[in-house]
């Protein structure tokens, strides 16, 4: 309902576990790393707990995406079962045929025998077997004991069944009971998932809005975001419910964005929270009103600076009251020239008639590459820049990417503008925040709103990345032993768990997928340019970064 009003392609705060909105905080990444570590830990139990709505299902889905192809997976989401029903469900999930005896109810042994045979056969074929049980706090003591007995089947090297238990904090209390001590001793990895911090809550909200297509300023002001964290407790599901209702409330009031008052009202409607204590708010309201009046004047003055529509340039905060003295002469830079008319409009209406300086853009794509190379302290010369840079193990990379991923890669890049007109122009994206972007071209800089950028940019973005010594992206041997050893070292520096001693194979590929997921990249386990970018960044290589836009 409110999505088009806020410039979104779809509503961003559904509580359905849509994989497009996957957000991995630092704690979620640690939880995923523990699950992946347990997967290669030789069998036994892995435990993941967390309060309701903290993202356990999100981590589980990420875990399922990272499980290697040589794994058989059984997933049980309704654990309120008897021992026989549980074994029946496990056999069905593993697609194990169980012989039926007509007129006789199946026994535990009827399921155990084919299950054991399946596990032995899978092990002989080089396949692992993983059983994941969600909402495991609902398991009864006798079912837990049967699960422990399932892990008794083992070889001299490892157990043949890995069991992952996911549940609420009560699961930890359940396993601490004396009668389940033997099971507790077989837990090889455990992790408790806490709520998001204040900073992570803000990142989470911004991430979901950007995935939903946001190309303008964030519709939540800072005080609203802080209130969302406080009212939700940092629990992602509660954040979704609260933000969804707050956006609906702002839409119903025809407000441009969500304020703290709207968040409080939404919280009362969704959670039944008591109304906050009354506070003296008139000074802040007066200040906001003053800023709004001046900012509105600035939009008129700069309406045609970046696009022919009324999309404004990004402007720095303006004082709450108009100055009593004439404004100073603007400096001769493009960025400030586009900002100064905001104050001039408030002080002298006649100044609005003057047109701000139009932005400087490049028509030659090669020149854009050369300007980008300067940020890397490289000089590609007059020929093909990408060919020249490749000789120094620095390669060109072009892809259509959303801003959320560009922010994650955190490096300057070339944006192609007006591609659809047949007369494209180019600029280097050098700074970015949740409201604006700074573009550099021809020795000048312009800071524009994300909405203004979106009006002329189709998402095409290009950047540079440094390859390890001796690496050739065109070579069919690009994933040889020497390169795999280098990647293994960088993963270790980035905080990934050490490898198992083999430089190649499934173990390293699994760790690459885990690293990609933790970095917000497509998790395919393949060493591509974006993976190298994040490996270099995590390892602390000296490479240029995006600045924070003013």
Short mmCIF file of C-alpha atoms in Angstrom, two decimals:
data_model
loop_
_atom_site.label_atom_id
_atom_site.label_comp_id
_atom_site.label_asym_id
_atom_site.label_seq_id
_atom_site.Cartn_x
_atom_site.Cartn_y
_atom_site.Cartn_z
CA UNK A 1 0.00 0.00 0.00
CA UNK A 2 2.66 2.54 1.04
CA UNK A 3 5.51 1.26 -1.16
CA UNK A 4 5.00 3.57 -4.20
CA UNK A 5 4.52 6.56 -1.87
CA UNK A 6 8.06 6.12 -0.53
CA UNK A 7 9.58 5.21 -3.90
CA UNK A 8 9.79 1.48 -3.16
CA UNK A 9 9.14 -1.34 -5.59
CA UNK A 10 7.65 -3.54 -2.86
CA UNK A 11 7.03 -3.45 0.88
CA UNK A 12 10.31 -4.09 2.71
CA UNK A 13 9.26 -5.24 6.17
CA UNK A 14 7.32 -8.43 5.64
CA UNK A 15 7.97 -11.01 8.37
CA UNK A 16 8.12 -13.78 5.74
CA UNK A 17 11.71 -15.15 5.45
CA UNK A 18 12.40 -13.75 1.97
CA UNK A 19 16.03 -14.64 1.01
CA UNK A 20 16.35 -11.35 -0.92
CA UNK A 21 16.33 -9.50 2.42
CA UNK A 22 18.98 -11.62 4.09
CA UNK A 23 20.88 -9.39 6.54
CA UNK A 24 23.83 -10.84 8.40
CA UNK A 25 24.93 -8.87 11.43
CA UNK A 26 28.23 -9.66 13.10
CA UNK A 27 26.43 -12.00 15.51
CA UNK A 28 24.58 -13.73 12.66
CA UNK A 29 27.88 -14.28 10.88
CA UNK A 30 29.40 -15.76 14.01
CA UNK A 31 26.40 -18.05 14.41
CA UNK A 32 26.70 -19.20 10.80
CA UNK A 33 30.42 -19.78 11.25
CA UNK A 34 29.70 -22.00 14.27
CA UNK A 35 27.22 -24.07 12.27
CA UNK A 36 29.65 -24.47 9.39
CA UNK A 37 32.43 -25.35 11.81
CA UNK A 38 30.21 -28.00 13.37
CA UNK A 39 29.46 -29.40 9.93
CA UNK A 40 33.12 -30.26 9.49
CA UNK A 41 33.67 -31.25 13.09
CA UNK A 42 33.29 -34.99 12.67
CA UNK A 43 29.67 -35.40 13.71
CA UNK A 44 27.75 -35.01 16.95
CA UNK A 45 25.47 -32.13 17.96
CA UNK A 46 25.60 -28.43 17.05
CA UNK A 47 23.43 -26.05 19.08
CA UNK A 48 22.02 -22.67 18.01
CA UNK A 49 19.73 -20.80 20.41
CA UNK A 50 18.16 -17.36 20.51
CA UNK A 51 15.10 -15.46 21.61
CA UNK A 52 11.98 -15.43 19.44
CA UNK A 53 12.53 -13.36 16.28
CA UNK A 54 16.31 -12.88 16.62
CA UNK A 55 17.01 -14.46 13.23
CA UNK A 56 17.63 -18.15 13.91
CA UNK A 57 15.69 -19.11 10.79
CA UNK A 58 17.70 -16.59 8.79
CA UNK A 59 20.95 -18.20 9.93
CA UNK A 60 19.52 -21.65 9.26
CA UNK A 61 18.62 -20.70 5.70
CA UNK A 62 22.10 -19.31 5.19
CA UNK A 63 23.50 -22.55 6.57
CA UNK A 64 21.41 -24.62 4.16
CA UNK A 65 22.74 -22.56 1.26
CA UNK A 66 26.31 -23.27 2.36
CA UNK A 67 25.98 -27.03 2.83
CA UNK A 68 28.14 -28.79 0.20
CA UNK A 69 26.56 -30.84 -2.54
CA UNK A 70 27.94 -34.04 -1.04
CA UNK A 71 25.64 -33.73 2.00
CA UNK A 72 22.27 -35.38 2.57
CA UNK A 73 20.02 -33.02 4.51
CA UNK A 74 16.93 -33.77 6.58
CA UNK A 75 15.00 -30.82 8.02
CA UNK A 76 12.42 -31.27 10.80
CA UNK A 77 10.40 -28.15 11.63
CA UNK A 78 7.74 -29.72 13.88
CA UNK A 79 9.54 -31.60 16.66
CA UNK A 80 6.46 -32.32 18.82
CA UNK A 81 6.74 -35.98 17.90
CA UNK A 82 7.09 -39.33 19.55
CA UNK A 83 10.26 -41.36 19.05
CA UNK A 84 8.63 -43.45 16.32
CA UNK A 85 7.17 -40.40 14.58
CA UNK A 86 10.53 -38.64 14.65
CA UNK A 87 12.32 -41.63 13.07
CA UNK A 88 9.58 -41.87 10.46
CA UNK A 89 10.03 -38.16 9.63
CA UNK A 90 13.82 -38.54 9.39
CA UNK A 91 13.49 -41.47 7.01
CA UNK A 92 11.00 -39.54 4.88
CA UNK A 93 13.31 -36.50 4.73
CA UNK A 94 16.26 -38.68 3.67
CA UNK A 95 13.95 -40.48 1.20
CA UNK A 96 14.66 -43.85 2.79
CA UNK A 97 12.28 -46.65 1.85
CA UNK A 98 11.01 -48.43 4.93
CA UNK A 99 9.54 -51.96 4.49
CA UNK A 100 5.92 -52.14 5.52
CA UNK A 101 4.32 -55.09 7.29
CA UNK A 102 0.65 -55.31 6.54
CA UNK A 103 -1.55 -55.10 9.59
CA UNK A 104 1.39 -54.44 11.94
CA UNK A 105 2.32 -51.03 13.30
CA UNK A 106 5.90 -49.97 12.53
CA UNK A 107 8.34 -50.14 15.43
CA UNK A 108 11.44 -48.13 16.24
CA UNK A 109 13.59 -50.95 14.85
CA UNK A 110 11.69 -50.88 11.55
CA UNK A 111 12.98 -47.34 11.01
CA UNK A 112 16.39 -47.66 12.64
CA UNK A 113 17.65 -50.53 10.50
CA UNK A 114 17.12 -48.86 7.09
CA UNK A 115 18.34 -45.53 8.53
CA UNK A 116 21.59 -47.07 9.73
CA UNK A 117 22.05 -48.84 6.39
CA UNK A 118 21.50 -45.52 4.60
CA UNK A 119 24.10 -43.71 6.72
CA UNK A 120 26.70 -46.44 6.14
CA UNK A 121 26.01 -46.47 2.41
CA UNK A 122 26.26 -42.68 2.21
CA UNK A 123 29.56 -42.70 4.08
CA UNK A 124 30.96 -45.30 1.68
CA UNK A 125 29.98 -43.00 -1.21
CA UNK A 126 31.80 -40.06 0.38
CA UNK A 127 28.60 -38.29 1.41
CA UNK A 128 27.81 -36.73 4.80
CA UNK A 129 24.36 -36.70 6.43
CA UNK A 130 22.94 -33.76 8.39
CA UNK A 131 19.73 -33.68 10.43
CA UNK A 132 18.43 -30.17 11.30
CA UNK A 133 15.70 -29.83 13.90
CA UNK A 134 14.05 -26.43 14.34
CA UNK A 135 12.11 -25.39 17.46
CA UNK A 136 14.12 -28.05 19.28
CA UNK A 137 13.07 -26.73 22.71
CA UNK A 138 9.86 -28.72 22.13
CA UNK A 139 11.67 -32.07 21.98
CA UNK A 140 10.81 -34.46 24.77
CA UNK A 141 13.51 -36.10 26.88
CA UNK A 142 12.97 -39.55 25.34
CA UNK A 143 13.22 -38.16 21.81
CA UNK A 144 16.47 -36.37 22.72
CA UNK A 145 17.83 -39.62 24.08
CA UNK A 146 16.95 -41.38 20.83
CA UNK A 147 18.77 -38.65 18.91
CA UNK A 148 21.84 -39.27 21.07
CA UNK A 149 21.67 -42.96 20.21
CA UNK A 150 21.56 -42.09 16.51
CA UNK A 151 25.00 -40.50 16.85
CA UNK A 152 26.45 -43.79 18.16
CA UNK A 153 26.87 -45.04 14.62
CA UNK A 154 30.40 -44.02 13.66
CA UNK A 155 33.63 -45.01 11.94
CA UNK A 156 37.12 -44.68 13.36
CA UNK A 157 37.23 -41.12 11.94
CA UNK A 158 33.82 -39.57 12.45
CA UNK A 159 30.20 -40.04 13.40
CA UNK A 160 27.92 -40.74 10.47
CA UNK A 161 25.14 -38.31 11.42
CA UNK A 162 25.51 -34.62 12.22
CA UNK A 163 22.57 -33.21 14.21
CA UNK A 164 21.87 -29.46 14.38
CA UNK A 165 19.44 -28.33 17.09
CA UNK A 166 17.92 -24.85 16.73
CA UNK A 167 15.68 -23.45 19.41
CA UNK A 168 14.79 -20.85 22.01
CA UNK A 169 16.81 -20.35 25.23
CA UNK A 170 14.78 -23.07 26.95
CA UNK A 171 16.72 -25.58 24.85
CA UNK A 172 19.90 -24.75 26.77
CA UNK A 173 18.07 -25.30 30.05
CA UNK A 174 16.68 -28.58 28.74
CA UNK A 175 20.13 -29.93 27.85
CA UNK A 176 21.51 -28.91 31.25
CA UNK A 177 19.31 -31.48 32.98
CA UNK A 178 21.26 -34.35 34.60
CA UNK A 179 19.49 -37.08 32.60
CA UNK A 180 20.71 -35.48 29.34
CA UNK A 181 24.35 -35.03 30.39
CA UNK A 182 25.56 -37.63 27.88
CA UNK A 183 23.93 -35.70 25.04
CA UNK A 184 25.29 -32.37 26.30
CA UNK A 185 28.82 -33.82 26.21
CA UNK A 186 28.40 -34.52 22.48
CA UNK A 187 27.69 -30.88 21.60
CA UNK A 188 30.77 -29.84 19.61
CA UNK A 189 29.66 -26.25 18.89
CA UNK A 190 27.06 -23.99 20.47
CA UNK A 191 26.07 -20.37 19.95
CA UNK A 192 23.44 -18.06 21.45
CA UNK A 193 22.10 -15.40 19.08
CA UNK A 194 21.55 -12.02 20.74
CA UNK A 195 19.45 -9.12 19.48
CA UNK A 196 20.85 -6.43 17.16
CA UNK A 197 22.76 -3.48 18.55
CA UNK A 198 21.60 0.10 17.93
CA UNK A 199 23.99 0.45 14.98
CA UNK A 200 23.00 -2.93 13.54
CA UNK A 201 19.33 -2.01 13.85
CA UNK A 202 19.92 1.08 11.71
CA UNK A 203 21.91 -0.98 9.19
CA UNK A 204 19.14 -3.57 9.12
CA UNK A 205 16.44 -0.99 8.39
CA UNK A 206 18.50 0.66 5.67
CA UNK A 207 19.40 -2.72 4.12
CA UNK A 208 15.79 -3.83 3.78
CA UNK A 209 14.71 -0.49 2.32
CA UNK A 210 17.50 -0.54 -0.27
CA UNK A 211 16.68 -4.11 -1.30
CA UNK A 212 13.07 -2.93 -1.72
CA UNK A 213 14.28 -0.33 -4.22
CA UNK A 214 14.85 2.79 -2.14
CA UNK A 215 16.67 5.40 -4.21
CA UNK A 216 15.99 8.50 -2.11
CA UNK A 217 16.73 9.61 1.43
CA UNK A 218 15.93 7.19 4.23
CA UNK A 219 12.30 7.77 5.32
CA UNK A 220 13.28 7.41 9.02
CA UNK A 221 15.05 10.27 10.76
CA UNK A 222 17.74 9.57 13.37
CA UNK A 223 15.48 9.90 16.39
CA UNK A 224 12.97 7.53 14.76
CA UNK A 225 15.68 4.93 14.19
CA UNK A 226 16.81 5.18 17.80
CA UNK A 227 13.21 4.80 18.93
CA UNK A 228 12.77 1.75 16.69
CA UNK A 229 15.74 0.07 18.36
CA UNK A 230 14.44 0.87 21.84
CA UNK A 231 10.86 -0.20 21.16
CA UNK A 232 11.84 -3.39 19.30
CA UNK A 233 14.71 -4.38 21.58
CA UNK A 234 16.79 -5.01 18.46
CA UNK A 235 14.77 -8.14 17.60
CA UNK A 236 14.49 -8.31 13.76
CA UNK A 237 10.92 -9.61 13.71
CA UNK A 238 9.76 -6.82 16.03
CA UNK A 239 11.71 -4.31 13.92
CA UNK A 240 9.82 -5.51 10.84
CA UNK A 241 6.44 -5.21 12.52
CA UNK A 242 7.22 -1.77 13.92
CA UNK A 243 8.73 -0.31 10.73
CA UNK A 244 5.90 -1.65 8.58
CA UNK A 245 3.26 -0.04 10.80
CA UNK A 246 5.27 3.20 11.09
CA UNK A 247 5.56 3.57 7.30
CA UNK A 248 1.87 2.86 6.99
CA UNK A 249 1.19 5.54 9.61
CA UNK A 250 3.34 8.11 7.81
CA UNK A 251 1.59 7.26 4.54
CA UNK A 252 -1.83 7.64 6.16
CA UNK A 253 -0.85 11.10 7.45
CA UNK A 254 0.75 12.12 4.12
CA UNK A 255 4.04 12.68 5.97
CA UNK A 256 7.31 12.78 4.03
CA UNK A 257 8.99 10.47 6.54
CA UNK A 258 8.69 8.65 9.84
CA UNK A 259 9.27 10.60 13.05
CA UNK A 260 9.74 9.49 16.62
CA UNK A 261 6.09 10.29 17.39
CA UNK A 262 4.92 8.06 14.53
CA UNK A 263 7.15 5.23 15.81
CA UNK A 264 5.67 5.56 19.30
CA UNK A 265 2.14 5.43 17.91
CA UNK A 266 3.03 2.40 15.77
CA UNK A 267 4.52 0.65 18.81
CA UNK A 268 1.33 1.19 20.80
CA UNK A 269 -0.71 -0.27 17.94
CA UNK A 270 1.55 -3.27 17.33
CA UNK A 271 2.90 -4.12 20.78
CA UNK A 272 0.35 -2.43 23.03
CA UNK A 273 3.12 -0.42 24.68
CA UNK A 274 2.11 2.37 27.06
CA UNK A 275 2.39 5.90 25.78
CA UNK A 276 5.77 7.51 26.49
CA UNK A 277 5.96 10.20 29.17
CA UNK A 278 5.23 13.72 27.99
CA UNK A 279 8.29 15.77 27.15
CA UNK A 280 8.93 19.37 26.23
CA UNK A 281 9.25 19.15 22.47
CA UNK A 282 8.39 22.64 21.24
CA UNK A 283 12.02 23.90 20.86
CA UNK A 284 12.92 20.96 18.64
CA UNK A 285 9.72 21.34 16.62
CA UNK A 286 10.47 25.01 16.05
CA UNK A 287 13.99 24.21 14.91
CA UNK A 288 12.77 21.52 12.54
CA UNK A 289 10.18 23.90 11.13
CA UNK A 290 12.90 26.48 10.45
CA UNK A 291 15.09 23.92 8.71
CA UNK A 292 12.12 22.71 6.68
CA UNK A 293 11.31 26.22 5.44
CA UNK A 294 14.87 26.94 4.37
CA UNK A 295 15.40 23.50 2.85
CA UNK A 296 12.16 23.93 0.88
CA UNK A 297 13.48 27.21 -0.52
CA UNK A 298 16.69 25.46 -1.47
CA UNK A 299 14.82 22.82 -3.46
CA UNK A 300 13.28 25.55 -5.60
CA UNK A 301 16.64 27.19 -6.24
CA UNK A 302 18.38 23.98 -7.26
CA UNK A 303 15.51 22.25 -9.04
CA UNK A 304 17.16 21.92 -12.45
CA UNK A 305 20.76 21.46 -11.39
CA UNK A 306 21.00 17.69 -11.84
CA UNK A 307 17.84 16.62 -13.70
CA UNK A 308 15.12 18.39 -15.62
CA UNK A 309 12.67 17.23 -12.94
CA UNK A 310 12.48 18.67 -9.44
CA UNK A 311 15.03 16.28 -7.94
CA UNK A 312 17.24 18.28 -5.55
CA UNK A 313 20.95 18.24 -5.02
CA UNK A 314 22.11 17.05 -1.62
CA UNK A 315 22.53 19.97 0.74
CA UNK A 316 24.24 20.16 4.12
CA UNK A 317 22.19 21.02 7.23
CA UNK A 318 20.98 24.62 7.31
CA UNK A 319 20.69 26.71 10.48
CA UNK A 320 17.23 26.81 12.05
CA UNK A 321 16.89 30.56 11.58
CA UNK A 322 17.68 32.69 8.54
CA UNK A 323 20.90 34.66 8.94
CA UNK A 324 20.57 38.35 9.73
CA UNK A 325 23.50 39.24 7.49
CA UNK A 326 23.90 38.65 3.75
CA UNK A 327 25.39 35.25 2.92
CA UNK A 328 29.07 34.99 1.95
CA UNK A 329 30.15 34.72 -1.64
CA UNK A 330 30.11 31.06 -2.72
CA UNK A 331 33.42 29.37 -3.55
CA UNK A 332 34.06 28.51 -7.17
CA UNK A 333 33.50 24.77 -6.81
CA UNK A 334 30.55 23.02 -8.42
CA UNK A 335 29.40 21.35 -5.20
CA UNK A 336 29.23 24.50 -3.08
CA UNK A 337 27.80 26.56 -5.92
CA UNK A 338 24.84 24.20 -5.95
CA UNK A 339 24.35 24.55 -2.19
CA UNK A 340 24.78 28.26 -1.50
CA UNK A 341 21.57 29.34 -3.26
CA UNK A 342 19.64 27.65 -0.41
CA UNK A 343 20.60 30.46 1.99
CA UNK A 344 20.47 33.11 -0.71
CA UNK A 345 16.86 32.18 -1.45
CA UNK A 346 15.87 32.77 2.17
CA UNK A 347 17.71 36.09 2.42
CA UNK A 348 17.02 37.54 -1.02
CA UNK A 349 14.35 36.08 -3.33
CA UNK A 350 15.96 37.68 -6.35
CA UNK A 351 18.92 35.35 -5.99
CA UNK A 352 16.74 32.37 -7.00
CA UNK A 353 16.78 33.53 -10.59
CA UNK A 354 20.48 32.68 -10.97
CA UNK A 355 21.17 29.14 -12.17
CA UNK A 356 23.62 26.98 -10.23
CA UNK A 357 26.68 25.76 -12.10
CA UNK A 358 25.84 22.57 -14.07
CA UNK A 359 27.73 19.41 -13.09
CA UNK A 360 30.93 18.32 -14.83
CA UNK A 361 30.74 14.84 -16.40
CA UNK A 362 33.03 12.84 -18.69
CA UNK A 363 32.13 11.68 -22.18
CA UNK A 364 35.19 9.44 -22.60
CA UNK A 365 34.94 6.17 -20.66
CA UNK A 366 38.71 5.67 -20.86
CA UNK A 367 39.24 8.99 -19.14
CA UNK A 368 36.94 7.82 -16.35
CA UNK A 369 39.12 4.72 -15.91
CA UNK A 370 42.22 6.92 -15.78
CA UNK A 371 40.67 9.12 -13.08
CA UNK A 372 39.70 6.02 -11.10
CA UNK A 373 43.24 4.68 -11.46
CA UNK A 374 44.57 7.86 -9.84
CA UNK A 375 42.78 6.84 -6.63
CA UNK A 376 44.94 3.68 -6.77
CA UNK A 377 48.05 5.83 -7.39
CA UNK A 378 48.42 4.26 -10.84
CA UNK A 379 49.01 5.86 -14.24
CA UNK A 380 47.71 3.64 -17.12
CA UNK A 381 48.93 5.98 -19.86
CA UNK A 382 47.20 6.94 -23.12
CA UNK A 383 46.25 3.49 -24.44
CA UNK A 384 43.60 1.10 -23.19
CA UNK A 385 43.62 1.70 -19.39
CA UNK A 386 42.38 -1.78 -18.50
CA UNK A 387 45.08 -3.51 -20.55
CA UNK A 388 47.77 -1.33 -19.01
CA UNK A 389 46.50 -1.89 -15.46
CA UNK A 390 46.25 -5.66 -15.96
CA UNK A 391 50.02 -5.74 -16.46
CA UNK A 392 50.27 -4.52 -12.85
CA UNK A 393 47.82 -7.22 -11.61
CA UNK A 394 45.03 -4.65 -11.25
CA UNK A 395 41.94 -5.59 -13.25
CA UNK A 396 38.82 -3.79 -14.45
CA UNK A 397 35.42 -5.01 -13.32
CA UNK A 398 32.00 -3.88 -14.58
CA UNK A 399 28.65 -5.07 -13.29
CA UNK A 400 25.12 -3.83 -12.65
CA UNK A 401 24.88 -3.70 -8.86
CA UNK A 402 22.53 -2.22 -6.24
CA UNK A 403 23.82 0.51 -3.96
CA UNK A 404 23.65 -1.81 -0.96
CA UNK A 405 26.28 -4.09 -2.51
CA UNK A 406 28.40 -1.17 -3.72
CA UNK A 407 28.41 0.14 -0.16
CA UNK A 408 29.44 -3.32 1.05
CA UNK A 409 32.35 -3.49 -1.44
CA UNK A 410 33.41 -0.05 -0.16
CA UNK A 411 35.57 1.20 -3.03
CA UNK A 412 35.29 4.05 -5.54
CA UNK A 413 33.87 3.12 -8.92
CA UNK A 414 32.63 4.52 -12.21
CA UNK A 415 28.91 5.15 -12.65
CA UNK A 416 27.52 5.32 -16.18
CA UNK A 417 24.78 7.93 -16.57
CA UNK A 418 22.16 8.36 -19.31
CA UNK A 419 23.02 5.03 -20.95
CA UNK A 420 19.51 4.73 -22.39
CA UNK A 421 19.84 8.00 -24.32
CA UNK A 422 22.67 6.67 -26.46
CA UNK A 423 24.96 9.45 -25.18
CA UNK A 424 26.32 8.10 -21.91
CA UNK A 425 28.42 10.14 -19.55
CA UNK A 426 30.69 8.99 -16.72
CA UNK A 427 31.78 10.03 -13.24
CA UNK A 428 33.65 8.39 -10.36
CA UNK A 429 31.58 7.63 -7.28
CA UNK A 430 33.88 8.65 -4.43
CA UNK A 431 31.57 9.01 -1.40
CA UNK A 432 28.25 7.53 -0.32
CA UNK A 433 25.83 7.62 2.59
CA UNK A 434 22.16 6.77 3.07
CA UNK A 435 20.99 10.06 1.56
CA UNK A 436 23.51 11.23 -1.03
CA UNK A 437 26.40 10.34 -3.29
CA UNK A 438 29.45 12.35 -4.31
CA UNK A 439 30.62 12.11 -7.94
CA UNK A 440 34.01 13.25 -9.21
CA UNK A 441 34.82 14.12 -12.82
CA UNK A 442 37.23 16.46 -14.55
CA UNK A 443 38.70 17.76 -11.31
CA UNK A 444 35.35 18.76 -9.78
CA UNK A 445 32.95 17.10 -7.35
CA UNK A 446 29.15 17.18 -7.09
CA UNK A 447 27.08 15.78 -4.23
CA UNK A 448 23.59 14.67 -5.28
CA UNK A 449 20.67 12.96 -3.62
CA UNK A 450 20.26 9.25 -4.25
CA UNK A 451 16.93 10.01 -5.92
CA UNK A 452 18.64 12.38 -8.35
CA UNK A 453 21.31 9.78 -9.08
CA UNK A 454 18.70 7.09 -9.70
CA UNK A 455 16.98 9.30 -12.26
CA UNK A 456 20.01 9.06 -14.56
CA UNK A 457 21.77 5.86 -13.49
CA UNK A 458 20.72 2.31 -14.40
CA UNK A 459 22.99 0.59 -11.84
CA UNK A 460 26.00 0.07 -14.12
CA UNK A 461 29.10 0.35 -11.93
CA UNK A 462 32.77 -0.33 -12.64
CA UNK A 463 35.80 -0.54 -10.39
CA UNK A 464 39.30 -1.97 -10.02
CA UNK A 465 40.51 -4.96 -8.02
CA UNK A 466 43.96 -6.31 -7.28
CA UNK A 467 44.74 -9.96 -8.01
CA UNK A 468 47.34 -12.04 -6.12
CA UNK A 469 50.77 -12.41 -7.70
CA UNK A 470 50.78 -14.72 -10.70
CA UNK A 471 46.98 -14.87 -11.01
CA UNK A 472 45.52 -14.67 -14.52
CA UNK A 473 41.71 -14.40 -14.64
CA UNK A 474 41.69 -15.76 -18.20
CA UNK A 475 43.64 -18.91 -17.33
CA UNK A 476 41.79 -22.25 -16.95
CA UNK A 477 44.20 -23.01 -14.09
CA UNK A 478 43.02 -20.00 -12.12
CA UNK A 479 42.14 -22.14 -9.09
CA UNK A 480 45.39 -24.09 -8.87
CA UNK A 481 47.10 -25.21 -5.68
CA UNK A 482 49.25 -22.10 -5.26
CA UNK A 483 46.24 -19.77 -5.55
CA UNK A 484 44.19 -21.95 -3.18
CA UNK A 485 46.94 -21.71 -0.58
CA UNK A 486 46.92 -17.92 -0.91
CA UNK A 487 43.13 -17.82 -0.51
CA UNK A 488 43.36 -20.09 2.51
CA UNK A 489 45.84 -17.67 4.12
CA UNK A 490 43.60 -14.66 3.41
CA UNK A 491 40.55 -16.45 4.83
CA UNK A 492 42.51 -17.11 8.00
CA UNK A 493 43.51 -13.43 8.22
CA UNK A 494 39.88 -12.47 7.69
CA UNK A 495 38.89 -14.53 10.71
CA UNK A 496 37.64 -17.70 9.00
CA UNK A 497 38.28 -21.05 10.65
CA UNK A 498 41.55 -22.72 9.53
CA UNK A 499 41.38 -25.33 6.78
CA UNK A 500 41.82 -29.03 7.31
CA UNK A 501 45.28 -29.16 5.78
CA UNK A 502 44.17 -29.56 2.18
CA UNK A 503 44.74 -26.59 -0.07
CA UNK A 504 42.04 -27.56 -2.57
CA UNK A 505 38.72 -29.36 -2.59
CA UNK A 506 35.36 -29.10 -0.93
CA UNK A 507 36.67 -27.84 2.41
CA UNK A 508 38.15 -24.66 0.94
CA UNK A 509 35.15 -24.10 -1.30
CA UNK A 510 32.84 -24.37 1.70
CA UNK A 511 34.91 -21.78 3.54
CA UNK A 512 34.78 -19.47 0.50
CA UNK A 513 30.98 -19.77 0.42
CA UNK A 514 30.83 -19.01 4.13
CA UNK A 515 33.05 -15.96 3.63
CA UNK A 516 30.92 -14.75 0.71
CA UNK A 517 27.72 -15.04 2.69
CA UNK A 518 29.26 -13.21 5.65
CA UNK A 519 30.34 -10.40 3.31
CA UNK A 520 26.92 -10.07 1.68
CA UNK A 521 28.12 -11.49 -1.67
CA UNK A 522 26.45 -14.12 -3.91
CA UNK A 523 27.46 -17.37 -2.20
CA UNK A 524 28.62 -19.61 -5.06
CA UNK A 525 31.98 -20.74 -3.65
CA UNK A 526 33.77 -19.44 -6.77
CA UNK A 527 36.75 -17.10 -6.68
CA UNK A 528 35.45 -14.12 -8.61
CA UNK A 529 36.42 -10.43 -8.64
CA UNK A 530 34.04 -9.38 -5.84
CA UNK A 531 35.32 -12.20 -3.63
CA UNK A 532 38.91 -11.08 -4.22
CA UNK A 533 37.89 -7.51 -3.38
CA UNK A 534 36.53 -8.55 0.00
CA UNK A 535 39.43 -10.93 0.68
CA UNK A 536 41.85 -8.07 0.11
CA UNK A 537 39.77 -5.73 2.23
CA UNK A 538 39.47 -8.19 5.14
CA UNK A 539 43.18 -8.92 4.95
CA UNK A 540 43.95 -5.20 5.32
CA UNK A 541 45.49 -4.48 1.90
CA UNK A 542 46.09 -0.81 1.16
CA UNK A 543 43.29 -0.02 -1.31
CA UNK A 544 41.07 3.07 -1.72
CA UNK A 545 37.74 3.20 0.10
CA UNK A 546 34.53 5.17 -0.32
CA UNK A 547 34.29 8.30 1.80
CA UNK A 548 31.21 9.29 3.74
CA UNK A 549 29.26 11.73 1.60
CA UNK A 550 28.69 15.10 3.29
#
